[in-house]
Amino acid sequence: MRSLSLSSRVLILLAFSITVYAFEQYSFSARGRTYTVTTTRLSGSGFSFPNHWMYQPSVVLPSALTGNQYVMLFASNRVAGQNLGSGVAIFMTTSSNGYSGWSTPIILIDSTSADNICDIAGARPVWNGSQWFIYTQALTGTFSSGSCTGTSNVVLMATGPALTSGLVQWVKDVGTNNARVVLSGTGVGIGEDQQWFNTGPYGGPLTDPLKVTYNDWGFTGMYGGVALFSGLFAPNMSTGGFWSGPTWSPNNGGPWFETIYYFPDAMLINTLDESTYGPPAIAFQSTCQLTDRRYQYAVGLSYFPNPHSSTPINGTAYPGPLEGTSSDTNGPRMFRPRVARNEHGYIPTTAPGSSGSLRIWKTYLYYNDKQINVNSTDPCNSYSRWNTSDQRFSVSELTIMEQ
């Protein structure tokens, strides 16, 4: 692979093809190794869903468990163009290649099948060896009120034998129609950035191997109300151990409106030093710029050295150029980018980069690259253009090389 400078942008003309692909590439050092991150624009890729909010998708890599399809889950408004009063839902769509030809979305589970759900955000699937667990950040309340004022942020769980079967159900409190709260924080509660991993197949404990990382917005410790927690988790309990705090990167080399916080999104299998440190985690995040908040931009990757450890080291953000479907002078437009992972939350190495002194991981990065806010003065974390016809998930190929 040809080495490029941090700001290089190149075009590759593939042999026997007239399609031109643009990519960006940069490198950083961690755990005594050099990592090279390459993102490639994919012509004709993406998935549109007009008049729906589209952010924080979760995509599962193909396997026998997914019918050898890429499976995308995302939370959105249940009825096109209508807000909370018509309910919210977790949708499912599939693709044979992970970047195009997505099937018509179907509702996997929605707020109308429980009495205490006002809003949900994100859908984090993980396979525990016998069934799928789907976790979502939620606001408790009644969806028909159209408002979630005064409620707190929690995490709910749904389970089912297959992501594509339609046989997914909320786990409920016994004797009620209320979805069970499996994780809650302090004050305002859990933020949207919560993620789940089945560590059992990769060196984690065989008893209660599910690991959760989550953002407790109400925590008032040393990180000023934004703290990353991590802990082993069993379905009927809600305990997490305090991690050393979030990985964070103020400014990240641009005129950004807010400090950018990263939280683990996927772990890399079979690193060169996995026997010593365990698998590392990676993540992407986005924010908007100071003077124009219509779009959000991603500014690089964050790396967590040893999240399997009982005393994990805080992660580090490594800014660098990324290639998206659309961009401007502020960088690639990528609202809440998320990485495709396998059923356990990990990314396998890609042949032939799994032997010797080289490791290669290849997957996809999913994000909304369209305008998010109505005007340039909206708060950075608002999403006011959800009910427009142009909302979509775009896709970039992500390749990480370790030497």
GROMACS .gro file of C-alpha atoms in nm:
model
  403
    1MET     CA    1   0.000   0.000   0.000
    2ARG     CA    2   0.137   0.337  -0.097
    3SER     CA    3   0.208   0.573   0.193
    4LEU     CA    4   0.037   0.912   0.170
    5SER     CA    5   0.069   1.233   0.366
    6LEU     CA    6  -0.200   1.338   0.614
    7SER     CA    7  -0.365   1.577   0.372
    8SER     CA    8  -0.325   1.376   0.052
    9ARG     CA    9  -0.632   1.310  -0.156
   10VAL     CA   10  -0.588   1.072  -0.441
   11LEU     CA   11  -0.797   0.910  -0.709
   12ILE     CA   12  -0.756   0.546  -0.795
   13LEU     CA   13  -0.856   0.422  -1.139
   14LEU     CA   14  -0.931   0.055  -1.095
   15ALA     CA   15  -0.811  -0.176  -1.370
   16PHE     CA   16  -1.081  -0.288  -1.616
   17SER     CA   17  -1.322  -0.032  -1.470
   18ILE     CA   18  -1.417   0.324  -1.543
   19THR     CA   19  -1.533   0.391  -1.186
   20VAL     CA   20  -1.316   0.640  -0.997
   21TYR     CA   21  -1.288   0.607  -0.620
   22ALA     CA   22  -1.157   0.884  -0.395
   23PHE     CA   23  -0.994   0.798  -0.066
   24GLU     CA   24  -0.822   0.960   0.230
   25GLN     CA   25  -0.547   0.802   0.438
   26TYR     CA   26  -0.350   0.886   0.752
   27SER     CA   27  -0.147   0.706   1.020
   28PHE     CA   28  -0.102   0.716   1.397
   29SER     CA   29   0.096   0.519   1.658
   30ALA     CA   30  -0.056   0.323   1.951
   31ARG     CA   31   0.054   0.025   2.164
   32GLY     CA   32   0.393   0.045   1.993
   33ARG     CA   33   0.241  -0.017   1.650
   34THR     CA   34   0.159   0.198   1.349
   35TYR     CA   35  -0.202   0.208   1.234
   36THR     CA   36  -0.302   0.336   0.891
   37VAL     CA   37  -0.665   0.443   0.845
   38THR     CA   38  -0.809   0.456   0.492
   39THR     CA   39  -1.162   0.565   0.409
   40THR     CA   40  -1.289   0.526   0.052
   41ARG     CA   41  -1.589   0.686  -0.112
   42LEU     CA   42  -1.826   0.433  -0.266
   43SER     CA   43  -2.003   0.553  -0.578
   44GLY     CA   44  -2.375   0.478  -0.583
   45SER     CA   45  -2.383   0.368  -0.221
   46GLY     CA   46  -2.626   0.457   0.052
   47PHE     CA   47  -2.980   0.413   0.175
   48SER     CA   48  -3.258   0.675   0.168
   49PHE     CA   49  -3.562   0.685   0.394
   50PRO     CA   50  -3.750   1.012   0.331
   51ASN     CA   51  -3.917   1.199   0.618
   52HIS     CA   52  -3.745   0.993   0.888
   53TRP     CA   53  -3.471   1.083   1.134
   54MET     CA   54  -3.156   0.896   1.046
   55TYR     CA   55  -2.860   0.880   1.282
   56GLN     CA   56  -2.654   0.622   1.473
   57PRO     CA   57  -2.728   0.314   1.260
   58SER     CA   58  -2.602  -0.027   1.371
   59VAL     CA   59  -2.487  -0.271   1.102
   60VAL     CA   60  -2.408  -0.640   1.160
   61LEU     CA   61  -2.161  -0.814   0.926
   62PRO     CA   62  -2.284  -1.116   0.726
   63SER     CA   63  -2.288  -1.461   0.886
   64ALA     CA   64  -2.515  -1.762   0.910
   65LEU     CA   65  -2.699  -1.571   1.186
   66THR     CA   66  -2.794  -1.293   0.941
   67GLY     CA   67  -2.869  -1.511   0.639
   68ASN     CA   68  -2.531  -1.397   0.502
   69GLN     CA   69  -2.669  -1.045   0.463
   70TYR     CA   70  -2.557  -0.714   0.610
   71VAL     CA   71  -2.830  -0.620   0.858
   72MET     CA   72  -2.887  -0.255   0.952
   73LEU     CA   73  -3.092  -0.149   1.254
   74PHE     CA   74  -3.184   0.209   1.336
   75ALA     CA   75  -3.437   0.390   1.553
   76SER     CA   76  -3.665   0.643   1.384
   77ASN     CA   77  -4.014   0.789   1.374
   78ARG     CA   78  -4.268   0.513   1.316
   79VAL     CA   79  -4.469   0.703   1.054
   80ALA     CA   80  -4.301   0.910   0.781
   81GLY     CA   81  -4.324   1.283   0.846
   82GLN     CA   82  -4.484   1.241   1.189
   83ASN     CA   83  -4.310   1.293   1.522
   84LEU     CA   84  -4.336   1.116   1.859
   85GLY     CA   85  -4.713   1.124   1.877
   86SER     CA   86  -4.736   0.847   1.615
   87GLY     CA   87  -4.477   0.634   1.788
   88VAL     CA   88  -4.112   0.545   1.734
   89ALA     CA   89  -3.965   0.220   1.608
   90ILE     CA   90  -3.652   0.016   1.546
   91PHE     CA   91  -3.633  -0.053   1.172
   92MET     CA   92  -3.443  -0.329   0.995
   93THR     CA   93  -3.307  -0.339   0.639
   94THR     CA   94  -3.064  -0.574   0.464
   95SER     CA   95  -2.807  -0.559   0.185
   96SER     CA   96  -2.602  -0.828   0.013
   97ASN     CA   97  -2.291  -0.607  -0.015
   98GLY     CA   98  -2.325  -0.364   0.276
   99TYR     CA   99  -2.339  -0.042   0.075
  100SER     CA  100  -2.620  -0.062  -0.185
  101GLY     CA  101  -2.939  -0.247  -0.274
  102TRP     CA  102  -3.092  -0.211   0.073
  103SER     CA  103  -3.428  -0.377   0.121
  104THR     CA  104  -3.745  -0.188   0.209
  105PRO     CA  105  -3.721  -0.119   0.585
  106ILE     CA  106  -3.953  -0.311   0.814
  107ILE     CA  107  -4.040  -0.240   1.177
  108LEU     CA  108  -3.869  -0.484   1.409
  109ILE     CA  109  -4.026  -0.349   1.729
  110ASP     CA  110  -4.190  -0.021   1.827
  111SER     CA  111  -4.308   0.194   2.115
  112THR     CA  112  -4.674   0.099   2.069
  113SER     CA  113  -4.608  -0.249   2.211
  114ALA     CA  114  -4.517  -0.114   2.558
  115ASP     CA  115  -4.684   0.137   2.790
  116ASN     CA  116  -4.380   0.333   2.910
  117ILE     CA  117  -4.181   0.434   2.600
  118CYS     CA  118  -4.190   0.793   2.478
  119ASP     CA  119  -3.879   0.801   2.255
  120ILE     CA  120  -3.587   0.578   2.162
  121ALA     CA  121  -3.248   0.642   2.002
  122GLY     CA  122  -3.011   0.389   1.854
  123ALA     CA  123  -3.044   0.012   1.836
  124ARG     CA  124  -2.741  -0.186   1.954
  125PRO     CA  125  -2.761  -0.557   1.865
  126VAL     CA  126  -2.536  -0.828   2.010
  127TRP     CA  127  -2.559  -1.208   1.995
  128ASN     CA  128  -2.511  -1.382   2.330
  129GLY     CA  129  -2.471  -1.733   2.190
  130SER     CA  130  -2.839  -1.827   2.187
  131GLN     CA  131  -3.039  -1.514   2.106
  132TRP     CA  132  -3.010  -1.152   1.997
  133PHE     CA  133  -3.015  -0.874   2.253
  134ILE     CA  134  -3.107  -0.530   2.115
  135TYR     CA  135  -3.039  -0.239   2.349
  136THR     CA  136  -3.173   0.112   2.293
  137GLN     CA  137  -3.142   0.439   2.478
  138ALA     CA  138  -3.490   0.558   2.567
  139LEU     CA  139  -3.699   0.823   2.732
  140THR     CA  140  -3.969   0.670   2.945
  141GLY     CA  141  -4.318   0.813   2.923
  142THR     CA  142  -4.612   0.790   2.685
  143PHE     CA  143  -4.543   0.834   2.314
  144SER     CA  144  -4.896   0.954   2.236
  145SER     CA  145  -4.835   1.271   2.438
  146GLY     CA  146  -4.590   1.385   2.169
  147SER     CA  147  -4.356   1.518   2.438
  148CYS     CA  148  -4.099   1.359   2.667
  149THR     CA  149  -4.050   1.655   2.901
  150GLY     CA  150  -3.935   1.562   3.249
  151THR     CA  151  -3.840   1.203   3.177
  152SER     CA  152  -3.495   1.052   3.226
  153ASN     CA  153  -3.269   0.866   2.984
  154VAL     CA  154  -3.243   0.491   3.037
  155VAL     CA  155  -3.155   0.177   2.841
  156LEU     CA  156  -3.420  -0.079   2.743
  157MET     CA  157  -3.369  -0.426   2.597
  158ALA     CA  158  -3.549  -0.637   2.339
  159THR     CA  159  -3.469  -0.999   2.253
  160GLY     CA  160  -3.537  -1.238   1.969
  161PRO     CA  161  -3.406  -1.547   1.789
  162ALA     CA  162  -3.324  -1.366   1.462
  163LEU     CA  163  -3.285  -1.004   1.357
  164THR     CA  164  -3.478  -1.061   1.035
  165SER     CA  165  -3.758  -1.280   1.173
  166GLY     CA  166  -3.986  -1.015   1.318
  167LEU     CA  167  -3.996  -1.218   1.642
  168VAL     CA  168  -3.836  -0.951   1.858
  169GLN     CA  169  -4.004  -0.850   2.185
  170TRP     CA  170  -3.936  -0.598   2.460
  171VAL     CA  171  -3.821  -0.752   2.787
  172LYS     CA  172  -4.090  -0.633   3.030
  173ASP     CA  173  -4.138  -0.600   3.403
  174VAL     CA  174  -4.330  -0.899   3.533
  175GLY     CA  175  -4.705  -0.843   3.545
  176THR     CA  176  -4.693  -0.518   3.345
  177ASN     CA  177  -4.675  -0.395   2.987
  178ASN     CA  178  -4.375  -0.178   3.070
  179ALA     CA  179  -4.042  -0.235   2.897
  180ARG     CA  180  -3.786  -0.315   3.166
  181VAL     CA  181  -3.520  -0.052   3.242
  182VAL     CA  182  -3.192  -0.247   3.238
  183LEU     CA  183  -2.957   0.047   3.278
  184SER     CA  184  -3.002   0.393   3.429
  185GLY     CA  185  -2.763   0.670   3.519
  186THR     CA  186  -2.768   0.969   3.750
  187GLY     CA  187  -2.974   1.282   3.701
  188VAL     CA  188  -3.066   1.310   3.334
  189GLY     CA  189  -2.934   0.957   3.284
  190ILE     CA  190  -2.776   0.768   2.996
  191GLY     CA  191  -2.666   0.945   2.677
  192GLU     CA  192  -2.718   0.804   2.329
  193ASP     CA  193  -2.367   0.660   2.310
  194GLN     CA  194  -2.410   0.318   2.467
  195GLN     CA  195  -2.260   0.006   2.310
  196TRP     CA  196  -2.250  -0.368   2.380
  197PHE     CA  197  -1.998  -0.647   2.324
  198ASN     CA  198  -2.004  -1.023   2.378
  199THR     CA  199  -1.649  -1.074   2.506
  200GLY     CA  200  -1.683  -1.450   2.567
  201PRO     CA  201  -1.549  -1.568   2.227
  202TYR     CA  202  -1.249  -1.334   2.254
  203GLY     CA  203  -1.103  -1.392   2.598
  204GLY     CA  204  -1.370  -1.241   2.818
  205PRO     CA  205  -1.542  -1.423   3.105
  206LEU     CA  206  -1.768  -1.715   3.017
  207THR     CA  207  -2.018  -1.611   3.286
  208ASP     CA  208  -2.205  -1.289   3.202
  209PRO     CA  209  -1.969  -1.205   2.913
  210LEU     CA  210  -2.167  -0.906   2.783
  211LYS     CA  211  -1.973  -0.584   2.827
  212VAL     CA  212  -2.142  -0.246   2.815
  213THR     CA  213  -1.988   0.097   2.769
  214TYR     CA  214  -2.212   0.395   2.820
  215ASN     CA  215  -2.218   0.767   2.876
  216ASP     CA  216  -2.372   0.889   3.202
  217TRP     CA  217  -2.464   1.253   3.131
  218GLY     CA  218  -2.562   1.314   3.491
  219PHE     CA  219  -2.233   1.207   3.641
  220THR     CA  220  -2.069   1.506   3.816
  221GLY     CA  221  -1.718   1.373   3.854
  222MET     CA  222  -1.388   1.495   3.721
  223TYR     CA  223  -1.504   1.500   3.359
  224GLY     CA  224  -1.765   1.769   3.406
  225GLY     CA  225  -2.079   1.564   3.359
  226VAL     CA  226  -1.957   1.340   3.074
  227ALA     CA  227  -1.821   1.008   3.198
  228LEU     CA  228  -1.763   0.677   3.028
  229PHE     CA  229  -1.866   0.374   3.232
  230SER     CA  230  -1.786   0.013   3.155
  231GLY     CA  231  -1.876  -0.314   3.317
  232LEU     CA  232  -1.986  -0.673   3.272
  233PHE     CA  233  -2.358  -0.706   3.244
  234ALA     CA  234  -2.618  -0.973   3.296
  235PRO     CA  235  -2.971  -0.941   3.151
  236ASN     CA  236  -3.138  -0.900   3.491
  237MET     CA  237  -2.900  -0.653   3.648
  238SER     CA  238  -2.778  -0.302   3.578
  239THR     CA  239  -2.429  -0.257   3.714
  240GLY     CA  240  -2.129  -0.094   3.553
  241GLY     CA  241  -1.784  -0.016   3.686
  242PHE     CA  242  -1.639   0.331   3.644
  243TRP     CA  243  -1.391   0.354   3.362
  244SER     CA  244  -1.119   0.620   3.361
  245GLY     CA  245  -1.337   0.867   3.178
  246PRO     CA  246  -1.414   0.938   2.813
  247THR     CA  247  -1.166   0.980   2.536
  248TRP     CA  248  -1.202   1.339   2.431
  249SER     CA  249  -1.045   1.573   2.181
  250PRO     CA  250  -1.110   1.947   2.219
  251ASN     CA  251  -1.112   2.138   1.890
  252ASN     CA  252  -0.955   1.853   1.692
  253GLY     CA  253  -0.785   2.095   1.454
  254GLY     CA  254  -1.096   2.283   1.343
  255PRO     CA  255  -1.339   2.560   1.447
  256TRP     CA  256  -1.570   2.322   1.631
  257PHE     CA  257  -1.871   2.425   1.837
  258GLU     CA  258  -1.815   2.173   2.114
  259THR     CA  259  -1.561   1.933   2.259
  260ILE     CA  260  -1.581   1.601   2.079
  261TYR     CA  261  -1.631   1.294   2.300
  262TYR     CA  262  -1.573   0.944   2.168
  263PHE     CA  263  -1.707   0.615   2.303
  264PRO     CA  264  -1.610   0.260   2.194
  265ASP     CA  265  -1.801   0.135   1.889
  266ALA     CA  266  -1.620  -0.182   1.773
  267MET     CA  267  -1.321  -0.397   1.875
  268LEU     CA  268  -1.046  -0.530   1.647
  269ILE     CA  269  -0.979  -0.906   1.656
  270ASN     CA  270  -0.634  -1.064   1.612
  271THR     CA  271  -0.407  -0.763   1.661
  272LEU     CA  272  -0.033  -0.824   1.669
  273ASP     CA  273  -0.027  -0.781   2.048
  274GLU     CA  274  -0.365  -0.926   2.138
  275SER     CA  275  -0.214  -1.188   2.372
  276THR     CA  276  -0.060  -0.906   2.578
  277TYR     CA  277  -0.320  -0.631   2.571
  278GLY     CA  278  -0.639  -0.788   2.438
  279PRO     CA  279  -0.838  -0.642   2.148
  280PRO     CA  280  -0.845  -0.259   2.115
  281ALA     CA  281  -1.160  -0.061   2.041
  282ILE     CA  282  -1.220   0.211   1.784
  283ALA     CA  283  -1.481   0.482   1.742
  284PHE     CA  284  -1.581   0.782   1.531
  285GLN     CA  285  -1.780   1.089   1.634
  286SER     CA  286  -1.908   1.412   1.482
  287THR     CA  287  -1.973   1.775   1.571
  288CYS     CA  288  -2.055   2.103   1.397
  289GLN     CA  289  -1.854   2.416   1.343
  290LEU     CA  290  -1.895   2.745   1.528
  291THR     CA  291  -2.057   2.969   1.269
  292ASP     CA  292  -2.270   2.728   1.067
  293ARG     CA  293  -2.439   2.438   1.241
  294ARG     CA  294  -2.642   2.299   0.953
  295TYR     CA  295  -2.409   2.001   0.905
  296GLN     CA  296  -2.201   1.775   1.127
  297TYR     CA  297  -1.847   1.664   1.044
  298ALA     CA  298  -1.628   1.370   1.148
  299VAL     CA  299  -1.263   1.451   1.219
  300GLY     CA  300  -1.089   1.117   1.273
  301LEU     CA  301  -1.073   0.798   1.474
  302SER     CA  302  -1.043   0.731   1.847
  303TYR     CA  303  -0.849   0.430   1.980
  304PHE     CA  304  -0.899   0.251   2.313
  305PRO     CA  305  -0.591   0.036   2.395
  306ASN     CA  306  -0.730  -0.234   2.626
  307PRO     CA  307  -1.106  -0.223   2.694
  308HIS     CA  308  -1.111  -0.591   2.801
  309SER     CA  309  -0.893  -0.508   3.100
  310SER     CA  310  -1.036  -0.463   3.449
  311THR     CA  311  -0.833  -0.138   3.459
  312PRO     CA  312  -0.872  -0.003   3.107
  313ILE     CA  313  -0.655   0.283   2.983
  314ASN     CA  314  -0.835   0.593   2.863
  315GLY     CA  315  -0.860   0.620   2.486
  316THR     CA  316  -0.698   0.877   2.260
  317ALA     CA  317  -0.841   1.064   1.961
  318TYR     CA  318  -0.633   1.069   1.644
  319PRO     CA  319  -0.762   1.337   1.405
  320GLY     CA  320  -0.703   1.282   1.037
  321PRO     CA  321  -0.867   1.318   0.695
  322LEU     CA  322  -1.169   1.100   0.619
  323GLU     CA  323  -1.342   1.043   0.287
  324GLY     CA  324  -1.719   1.080   0.281
  325THR     CA  325  -1.996   1.090   0.024
  326SER     CA  326  -2.008   1.470   0.051
  327SER     CA  327  -1.777   1.729   0.204
  328ASP     CA  328  -1.688   2.098   0.212
  329THR     CA  329  -1.404   2.311   0.348
  330ASN     CA  330  -1.480   2.187   0.704
  331GLY     CA  331  -1.430   1.824   0.608
  332PRO     CA  332  -1.652   1.521   0.542
  333ARG     CA  333  -2.018   1.555   0.636
  334MET     CA  334  -2.073   1.258   0.865
  335PHE     CA  335  -2.346   1.283   1.128
  336ARG     CA  336  -2.294   1.015   1.399
  337PRO     CA  337  -2.076   0.769   1.200
  338ARG     CA  338  -2.091   0.406   1.310
  339VAL     CA  339  -1.888   0.099   1.214
  340ALA     CA  340  -2.020  -0.237   1.084
  341ARG     CA  341  -1.933  -0.512   1.337
  342ASN     CA  342  -1.986  -0.886   1.363
  343GLU     CA  343  -2.256  -1.038   1.582
  344HIS     CA  344  -2.037  -1.001   1.894
  345GLY     CA  345  -1.933  -0.638   1.831
  346TYR     CA  346  -1.590  -0.711   1.682
  347ILE     CA  347  -1.423  -0.668   1.341
  348PRO     CA  348  -1.233  -0.974   1.210
  349THR     CA  349  -0.908  -0.940   1.017
  350THR     CA  350  -0.930  -0.952   0.639
  351ALA     CA  351  -0.734  -1.216   0.447
  352PRO     CA  352  -0.451  -1.212   0.360
  353GLY     CA  353  -0.371  -0.954   0.630
  354SER     CA  354  -0.385  -1.191   0.925
  355SER     CA  355  -0.034  -1.336   0.950
  356GLY     CA  356   0.324  -1.221   0.991
  357SER     CA  357   0.380  -0.859   1.097
  358LEU     CA  358   0.072  -0.717   0.923
  359ARG     CA  359  -0.294  -0.702   1.020
  360ILE     CA  360  -0.573  -0.561   0.803
  361TRP     CA  361  -0.938  -0.498   0.896
  362LYS     CA  362  -1.191  -0.396   0.634
  363THR     CA  363  -1.547  -0.289   0.708
  364TYR     CA  364  -1.787   0.001   0.638
  365LEU     CA  365  -1.862   0.335   0.802
  366TYR     CA  366  -2.227   0.452   0.800
  367TYR     CA  367  -2.344   0.811   0.853
  368ASN     CA  368  -2.598   1.074   0.750
  369ASP     CA  369  -2.422   1.327   0.526
  370LYS     CA  370  -2.723   1.550   0.456
  371GLN     CA  371  -2.815   1.879   0.621
  372ILE     CA  372  -2.919   1.821   0.983
  373ASN     CA  373  -3.042   2.157   1.114
  374VAL     CA  374  -3.273   2.411   0.955
  375ASN     CA  375  -3.039   2.707   0.996
  376SER     CA  376  -2.689   2.796   1.113
  377THR     CA  377  -2.794   2.897   1.466
  378ASP     CA  378  -2.953   2.570   1.581
  379PRO     CA  379  -2.769   2.397   1.865
  380CYS     CA  380  -2.510   2.151   1.747
  381ASN     CA  381  -2.686   1.850   1.898
  382SER     CA  382  -3.031   1.924   1.752
  383TYR     CA  383  -3.180   1.747   1.451
  384SER     CA  384  -3.448   1.974   1.307
  385ARG     CA  385  -3.461   1.856   0.942
  386TRP     CA  386  -3.559   1.495   1.007
  387ASN     CA  387  -3.891   1.525   0.821
  388THR     CA  388  -3.737   1.615   0.484
  389SER     CA  389  -3.711   1.398   0.174
  390ASP     CA  390  -3.330   1.398   0.149
  391GLN     CA  391  -3.236   1.218   0.472
  392ARG     CA  392  -3.017   0.913   0.415
  393PHE     CA  393  -2.738   0.688   0.537
  394SER     CA  394  -2.427   0.709   0.323
  395VAL     CA  395  -2.140   0.459   0.329
  396SER     CA  396  -1.760   0.474   0.312
  397GLU     CA  397  -1.532   0.174   0.309
  398LEU     CA  398  -1.307   0.165   0.615
  399THR     CA  399  -0.969  -0.013   0.612
  400ILE     CA  400  -0.733  -0.023   0.911
  401MET     CA  401  -0.382  -0.164   0.881
  402GLU     CA  402  -0.156  -0.248   1.178
  403GLN     CA  403   0.223  -0.294   1.148
   0.00000   0.00000   0.00000
